[in-house]
Amino acid sequence: MIINTNATALNTYNKVNKFQKNLRSSLERLSSGKRINKAADDAAGLAISQKMNGQVRGTAQAQRNVQDGISLLQTAEGGLAEIQDPPLQRMRELALQAANDTYTENDRKAMQNEFDEMKNSIDDIANNTEFNTQKLLNVKIESVTEVDSVNGTDETGSTEETQGTEESQKVEPVGEWVYNEYGQWTNAISVDSEGNSYVGYYDGTIIKLNSNGDEIFNFKAADNAMINEIEISLNDNIVITSNDETVKKLDPDQNTLWVFNDHYDHVKGLAIDNNNNIITGSRAGPGNYDTIRKKNSSGDEIWRYSLPSEAIGTLDIVSDENN
């Protein structure tokens, strides 16, 4: 049995322990750079410090998120820039070039081929522009969840994917349909009394769609010539003008009723008045004069009018209630 009776030694021992405790606390503060490292240092101060530390770390992460968003937008912007120039600019040039009547149908087919290649290149860029394996330009977003920073509530919305195609589209108050099966430039559209749509294409084809967008029939209305205008007469006969210098009238079963071919150049303007007479206009003919012609429902010419020589071509015609 040992009796600790050396008071001086015990006092020295206690002072050494206290010194070592203070030394550990000082070394801890020096190593961490913080005055408060545990609740024993300052309980209230530690709670405040942890709250502020959480806010600082959250702000730092928000800054990193913003930088990631900027990087994503820069990637998407680069993809859009590649789409705009050269593909879109070149497609616009081709569209304007094809409107020039000095080119033949074979020339326009070559332009169409290049146009299709530009369209495919746009699809490639849209399909391959990614950020962290996420599609940026060709993506279907099922839902996006936004967290309200004040109330902590989630708000979810959804979007649907849309892609650019060559199509005919009808929009109604209760819905819509889209027809995009043919894959040619749409140049003329008209609607008959039953709500059927007649769509004229670059290659001379006409497609008839019912009010639901279902194809009823298609037929070649002009051989290797672009359909410029389509109008439906009072008895649902079809009147068309085209780049082969003709005006043609067909019955609802696609049978040709008559063909008027006395125009000098591409027939572009077309209108039908209240008496079922047909008014057409064409590009300049002999003497560089454009002509406006009025024909009755049988195709017989009633009158013609020559525009001034300075005119560069008739593009459209409208008939009022006075015919």
GROMACS .gro file of N, CA and C in nm, residues 137-236:
model
  300
  137LEU      N    1  -2.886   1.932  -7.807
  137LEU     CA    2  -2.968   1.990  -7.914
  137LEU      C    3  -3.076   1.896  -7.965
  138ASN      N    4  -3.069   1.771  -7.928
  138ASN     CA    5  -3.169   1.674  -7.974
  138ASN      C    6  -3.204   1.586  -7.855
  139VAL      N    7  -3.288   1.640  -7.767
  139VAL     CA    8  -3.313   1.573  -7.639
  139VAL      C    9  -3.461   1.581  -7.607
  140LYS      N   10  -3.510   1.476  -7.545
  140LYS     CA   11  -3.647   1.475  -7.495
  140LYS      C   12  -3.641   1.485  -7.343
  141ILE      N   13  -3.690   1.596  -7.289
  141ILE     CA   14  -3.686   1.619  -7.145
  141ILE      C   15  -3.817   1.569  -7.085
  142GLU      N   16  -3.807   1.463  -7.004
  142GLU     CA   17  -3.927   1.408  -6.943
  142GLU      C   18  -3.982   1.502  -6.836
  143SER      N   19  -3.895   1.548  -6.747
  143SER     CA   20  -3.940   1.638  -6.642
  143SER      C   21  -3.822   1.713  -6.585
  144VAL      N   22  -3.849   1.829  -6.531
  144VAL     CA   23  -3.748   1.911  -6.465
  144VAL      C   24  -3.800   1.947  -6.327
  145THR      N   25  -3.722   1.917  -6.223
  145THR     CA   26  -3.763   1.944  -6.086
  145THR      C   27  -3.688   2.066  -6.035
  146GLU      N   28  -3.762   2.163  -5.988
  146GLU     CA   29  -3.704   2.285  -5.933
  146GLU      C   30  -3.736   2.291  -5.785
  147VAL      N   31  -3.635   2.312  -5.704
  147VAL     CA   32  -3.652   2.319  -5.559
  147VAL      C   33  -3.661   2.464  -5.516
  148ASP      N   34  -3.768   2.497  -5.450
  148ASP     CA   35  -3.786   2.632  -5.398
  148ASP      C   36  -3.694   2.651  -5.279
  149SER      N   37  -3.599   2.747  -5.291
  149SER     CA   38  -3.499   2.765  -5.186
  149SER      C   39  -3.559   2.821  -5.058
  150VAL      N   40  -3.679   2.880  -5.066
  150VAL     CA   41  -3.739   2.938  -4.947
  150VAL      C   42  -3.829   2.837  -4.876
  151ASN      N   43  -3.919   2.774  -4.955
  151ASN     CA   44  -4.017   2.684  -4.894
  151ASN      C   45  -3.977   2.538  -4.900
  152GLY      N   46  -3.875   2.506  -4.981
  152GLY     CA   47  -3.833   2.367  -4.990
  152GLY      C   48  -3.928   2.279  -5.065
  153THR      N   49  -4.015   2.334  -5.152
  153THR     CA   50  -4.112   2.255  -5.226
  153THR      C   51  -4.060   2.225  -5.364
  154ASP      N   52  -4.109   2.115  -5.422
  154ASP     CA   53  -4.068   2.073  -5.556
  154ASP      C   54  -4.175   2.111  -5.656
  155GLU      N   55  -4.131   2.162  -5.770
  155GLU     CA   56  -4.222   2.193  -5.880
  155GLU      C   57  -4.174   2.120  -6.003
  156THR      N   58  -4.260   2.037  -6.063
  156THR     CA   59  -4.220   1.953  -6.176
  156THR      C   60  -4.300   1.990  -6.299
  157GLY      N   61  -4.231   2.007  -6.413
  157GLY     CA   62  -4.296   2.034  -6.541
  157GLY      C   63  -4.241   1.941  -6.645
  158SER      N   64  -4.304   1.934  -6.761
  158SER     CA   65  -4.257   1.844  -6.866
  158SER      C   66  -4.264   1.915  -6.999
  159THR      N   67  -4.179   1.871  -7.092
  159THR     CA   68  -4.178   1.924  -7.228
  159THR      C   69  -4.175   1.808  -7.323
  160GLU      N   70  -4.208   1.833  -7.451
  160GLU     CA   71  -4.205   1.731  -7.554
  160GLU      C   72  -4.103   1.766  -7.658
  161GLU      N   73  -4.044   1.663  -7.718
  161GLU     CA   74  -3.941   1.680  -7.819
  161GLU      C   75  -4.002   1.726  -7.950
  162THR      N   76  -3.937   1.821  -8.017
  162THR     CA   77  -3.977   1.863  -8.150
  162THR      C   78  -3.854   1.864  -8.239
  163GLN      N   79  -3.870   1.822  -8.364
  163GLN     CA   80  -3.761   1.820  -8.459
  163GLN      C   81  -3.808   1.880  -8.590
  164GLY      N   82  -3.718   1.949  -8.659
  164GLY     CA   83  -3.753   2.011  -8.788
  164GLY      C   84  -3.759   1.907  -8.898
  165THR      N   85  -3.871   1.902  -8.972
  165THR     CA   86  -3.886   1.810  -9.084
  165THR      C   87  -3.958   1.882  -9.196
  166GLU      N   88  -3.957   1.819  -9.314
  166GLU     CA   89  -4.036   1.869  -9.426
  166GLU      C   90  -4.176   1.813  -9.410
  167GLU      N   91  -4.273   1.896  -9.377
  167GLU     CA   92  -4.403   1.843  -9.342
  167GLU      C   93  -4.513   1.943  -9.371
  168SER      N   94  -4.637   1.893  -9.377
  168SER     CA   95  -4.755   1.977  -9.384
  168SER      C   96  -4.825   1.962  -9.251
  169GLN      N   97  -4.868   2.073  -9.191
  169GLN     CA   98  -4.924   2.067  -9.056
  169GLN      C   99  -5.053   2.146  -9.051
  170LYS      N  100  -5.154   2.088  -8.985
  170LYS     CA  101  -5.281   2.154  -8.964
  170LYS      C  102  -5.303   2.168  -8.814
  171VAL      N  103  -5.336   2.288  -8.768
  171VAL     CA  104  -5.356   2.313  -8.626
  171VAL      C  105  -5.500   2.359  -8.604
  172GLU      N  106  -5.570   2.296  -8.511
  172GLU     CA  107  -5.706   2.331  -8.479
  172GLU      C  108  -5.715   2.360  -8.329
  173PRO      N  109  -5.826   2.424  -8.283
  173PRO     CA  110  -5.837   2.453  -8.140
  173PRO      C  111  -5.833   2.330  -8.051
  174VAL      N  112  -5.875   2.214  -8.104
  174VAL     CA  113  -5.881   2.094  -8.019
  174VAL      C  114  -5.768   1.998  -8.048
  175GLY      N  115  -5.675   2.030  -8.132
  175GLY     CA  116  -5.566   1.936  -8.158
  175GLY      C  117  -5.495   1.968  -8.288
  176GLU      N  118  -5.414   1.873  -8.335
  176GLU     CA  119  -5.337   1.897  -8.456
  176GLU      C  120  -5.300   1.764  -8.518
  177TRP      N  121  -5.263   1.769  -8.649
  177TRP     CA  122  -5.202   1.653  -8.713
  177TRP      C  123  -5.088   1.702  -8.799
  178VAL      N  124  -4.995   1.615  -8.824
  178VAL     CA  125  -4.876   1.647  -8.903
  178VAL      C  126  -4.857   1.538  -9.007
  179TYR      N  127  -4.841   1.578  -9.133
  179TYR     CA  128  -4.811   1.485  -9.241
  179TYR      C  129  -4.671   1.513  -9.291
  180ASN      N  130  -4.582   1.415  -9.285
  180ASN     CA  131  -4.443   1.438  -9.327
  180ASN      C  132  -4.386   1.316  -9.397
  181GLU      N  133  -4.468   1.250  -9.477
  181GLU     CA  134  -4.426   1.125  -9.539
  181GLU      C  135  -4.356   1.144  -9.673
  182TYR      N  136  -4.378   1.258  -9.739
  182TYR     CA  137  -4.335   1.266  -9.879
  182TYR      C  138  -4.191   1.312  -9.894
  183GLY      N  139  -4.144   1.401  -9.811
  183GLY     CA  140  -4.003   1.440  -9.813
  183GLY      C  141  -3.963   1.531  -9.927
  184GLN      N  142  -4.054   1.617  -9.976
  184GLN     CA  143  -4.022   1.713 -10.081
  184GLN      C  144  -4.064   1.852 -10.034
  185TRP      N  145  -4.014   1.953 -10.104
  185TRP     CA  146  -4.053   2.090 -10.071
  185TRP      C  147  -4.201   2.109 -10.097
  186THR      N  148  -4.272   2.163  -9.998
  186THR     CA  149  -4.412   2.198 -10.015
  186THR      C  150  -4.419   2.338 -10.075
  187ASN      N  151  -4.489   2.350 -10.189
  187ASN     CA  152  -4.489   2.478 -10.258
  187ASN      C  153  -4.627   2.542 -10.266
  188ALA      N  154  -4.735   2.463 -10.251
  188ALA     CA  155  -4.870   2.519 -10.262
  188ALA      C  156  -4.966   2.432 -10.180
  189ILE      N  157  -5.062   2.497 -10.114
  189ILE     CA  158  -5.161   2.427 -10.033
  189ILE      C  159  -5.296   2.495 -10.054
  190SER      N  160  -5.402   2.412 -10.064
  190SER     CA  161  -5.537   2.465 -10.072
  190SER      C  162  -5.632   2.366 -10.004
  191VAL      N  163  -5.751   2.415  -9.965
  191VAL     CA  164  -5.848   2.333  -9.891
  191VAL      C  165  -5.983   2.341  -9.963
  192ASP      N  166  -6.050   2.225  -9.978
  192ASP     CA  167  -6.181   2.225 -10.044
  192ASP      C  168  -6.293   2.244  -9.943
  193SER      N  169  -6.418   2.235  -9.992
  193SER     CA  170  -6.535   2.263  -9.908
  193SER      C  171  -6.556   2.160  -9.798
  194GLU      N  172  -6.497   2.041  -9.811
  194GLU     CA  173  -6.512   1.935  -9.711
  194GLU      C  174  -6.396   1.930  -9.613
  195GLY      N  175  -6.306   2.027  -9.621
  195GLY     CA  176  -6.192   2.030  -9.529
  195GLY      C  177  -6.075   1.946  -9.571
  196ASN      N  178  -6.078   1.891  -9.694
  196ASN     CA  179  -5.964   1.816  -9.745
  196ASN      C  180  -5.854   1.912  -9.791
  197SER      N  181  -5.730   1.873  -9.770
  197SER     CA  182  -5.617   1.958  -9.808
  197SER      C  183  -5.550   1.903  -9.933
  198TYR      N  184  -5.515   1.992 -10.025
  198TYR     CA  185  -5.440   1.957 -10.145
  198TYR      C  186  -5.303   2.022 -10.134
  199VAL      N  187  -5.199   1.941 -10.137
  199VAL     CA  188  -5.063   1.990 -10.118
  199VAL      C  189  -4.985   1.967 -10.246
  200GLY      N  190  -4.929   2.075 -10.303
  200GLY     CA  191  -4.849   2.065 -10.425
  200GLY      C  192  -4.701   2.069 -10.392
  201TYR      N  193  -4.624   1.982 -10.459
  201TYR     CA  194  -4.483   1.966 -10.427
  201TYR      C  195  -4.393   2.011 -10.542
  202TYR      N  196  -4.267   2.018 -10.507
  202TYR     CA  197  -4.163   2.066 -10.599
  202TYR      C  198  -4.155   1.983 -10.726
  203ASP      N  199  -4.182   1.850 -10.716
  203ASP     CA  200  -4.165   1.762 -10.831
  203ASP      C  201  -4.291   1.748 -10.915
  204GLY      N  202  -4.395   1.830 -10.889
  204GLY     CA  203  -4.519   1.824 -10.968
  204GLY      C  204  -4.623   1.731 -10.912
  205THR      N  205  -4.600   1.672 -10.794
  205THR     CA  206  -4.696   1.582 -10.732
  205THR      C  207  -4.795   1.660 -10.646
  206ILE      N  208  -4.922   1.614 -10.646
  206ILE     CA  209  -5.024   1.669 -10.558
  206ILE      C  210  -5.073   1.555 -10.468
  207ILE      N  211  -5.081   1.583 -10.339
  207ILE     CA  212  -5.131   1.487 -10.241
  207ILE      C  213  -5.257   1.543 -10.178
  208LYS      N  214  -5.359   1.458 -10.168
  208LYS     CA  215  -5.484   1.498 -10.105
  208LYS      C  216  -5.493   1.432  -9.968
  209LEU      N  217  -5.517   1.514  -9.865
  209LEU     CA  218  -5.528   1.465  -9.726
  209LEU      C  219  -5.668   1.498  -9.675
  210ASN      N  220  -5.726   1.407  -9.597
  210ASN     CA  221  -5.855   1.438  -9.538
  210ASN      C  222  -5.838   1.526  -9.415
  211SER      N  223  -5.948   1.559  -9.349
  211SER     CA  224  -5.942   1.653  -9.237
  211SER      C  225  -5.865   1.599  -9.118
  212ASN      N  226  -5.839   1.467  -9.116
  212ASN     CA  227  -5.759   1.407  -9.008
  212ASN      C  228  -5.613   1.391  -9.045
  213GLY      N  229  -5.576   1.434  -9.165
  213GLY     CA  230  -5.437   1.422  -9.206
  213GLY      C  231  -5.403   1.290  -9.272
  214ASP      N  232  -5.503   1.207  -9.302
  214ASP     CA  233  -5.477   1.080  -9.369
  214ASP      C  234  -5.473   1.102  -9.521
  215GLU      N  235  -5.378   1.037  -9.587
  215GLU     CA  236  -5.365   1.053  -9.732
  215GLU      C  237  -5.478   0.981  -9.804
  216ILE      N  238  -5.546   1.053  -9.893
  216ILE     CA  239  -5.653   0.994  -9.975
  216ILE      C  240  -5.594   0.944 -10.106
  217PHE      N  241  -5.515   1.028 -10.172
  217PHE     CA  242  -5.447   0.985 -10.295
  217PHE      C  243  -5.334   1.082 -10.324
  218ASN      N  244  -5.246   1.043 -10.414
  218ASN     CA  245  -5.147   1.135 -10.468
  218ASN      C  246  -5.131   1.103 -10.616
  219PHE      N  247  -5.100   1.205 -10.694
  219PHE     CA  248  -5.086   1.185 -10.838
  219PHE      C  249  -4.993   1.291 -10.895
  220LYS      N  250  -4.939   1.262 -11.012
  220LYS     CA  251  -4.849   1.353 -11.081
  220LYS      C  252  -4.932   1.449 -11.164
  221ALA      N  253  -4.941   1.575 -11.119
  221ALA     CA  254  -5.022   1.673 -11.191
  221ALA      C  255  -4.943   1.747 -11.297
  222ALA      N  256  -4.811   1.754 -11.282
  222ALA     CA  257  -4.725   1.822 -11.381
  222ALA      C  258  -4.598   1.740 -11.397
  223ASP      N  259  -4.559   1.715 -11.521
  223ASP     CA  260  -4.440   1.634 -11.547
  223ASP      C  261  -4.314   1.718 -11.531
  224ASN      N  262  -4.233   1.682 -11.430
  224ASN     CA  263  -4.104   1.747 -11.407
  224ASN      C  264  -4.116   1.898 -11.398
  225ALA      N  265  -4.224   1.946 -11.336
  225ALA     CA  266  -4.245   2.089 -11.320
  225ALA      C  267  -4.301   2.116 -11.181
  226MET      N  268  -4.255   2.219 -11.118
  226MET     CA  269  -4.297   2.253 -10.983
  226MET      C  270  -4.439   2.308 -10.982
  227ILE      N  271  -4.520   2.263 -10.886
  227ILE     CA  272  -4.655   2.318 -10.868
  227ILE      C  273  -4.641   2.454 -10.799
  228ASN      N  274  -4.689   2.561 -10.866
  228ASN     CA  275  -4.676   2.694 -10.809
  228ASN      C  276  -4.797   2.734 -10.725
  229GLU      N  277  -4.918   2.706 -10.775
  229GLU     CA  278  -5.040   2.744 -10.703
  229GLU      C  279  -5.145   2.635 -10.719
  230ILE      N  280  -5.230   2.620 -10.617
  230ILE     CA  281  -5.346   2.531 -10.623
  230ILE      C  282  -5.467   2.609 -10.573
  231GLU      N  283  -5.578   2.602 -10.646
  231GLU     CA  284  -5.704   2.659 -10.600
  231GLU      C  285  -5.815   2.557 -10.625
  232ILE      N  286  -5.912   2.555 -10.536
  232ILE     CA  287  -6.026   2.464 -10.549
  232ILE      C  288  -6.148   2.547 -10.589
  233SER      N  289  -6.210   2.509 -10.701
  233SER     CA  290  -6.324   2.587 -10.752
  233SER      C  291  -6.449   2.556 -10.670
  234LEU      N  292  -6.560   2.624 -10.708
  234LEU     CA  293  -6.684   2.610 -10.633
  234LEU      C  294  -6.738   2.468 -10.633
  235ASN      N  295  -6.714   2.392 -10.740
  235ASN     CA  296  -6.760   2.253 -10.747
  235ASN      C  297  -6.648   2.154 -10.718
  236ASP      N  298  -6.546   2.200 -10.643
  236ASP     CA  299  -6.436   2.115 -10.596
  236ASP      C  300  -6.348   2.063 -10.707
   0.00000   0.00000   0.00000
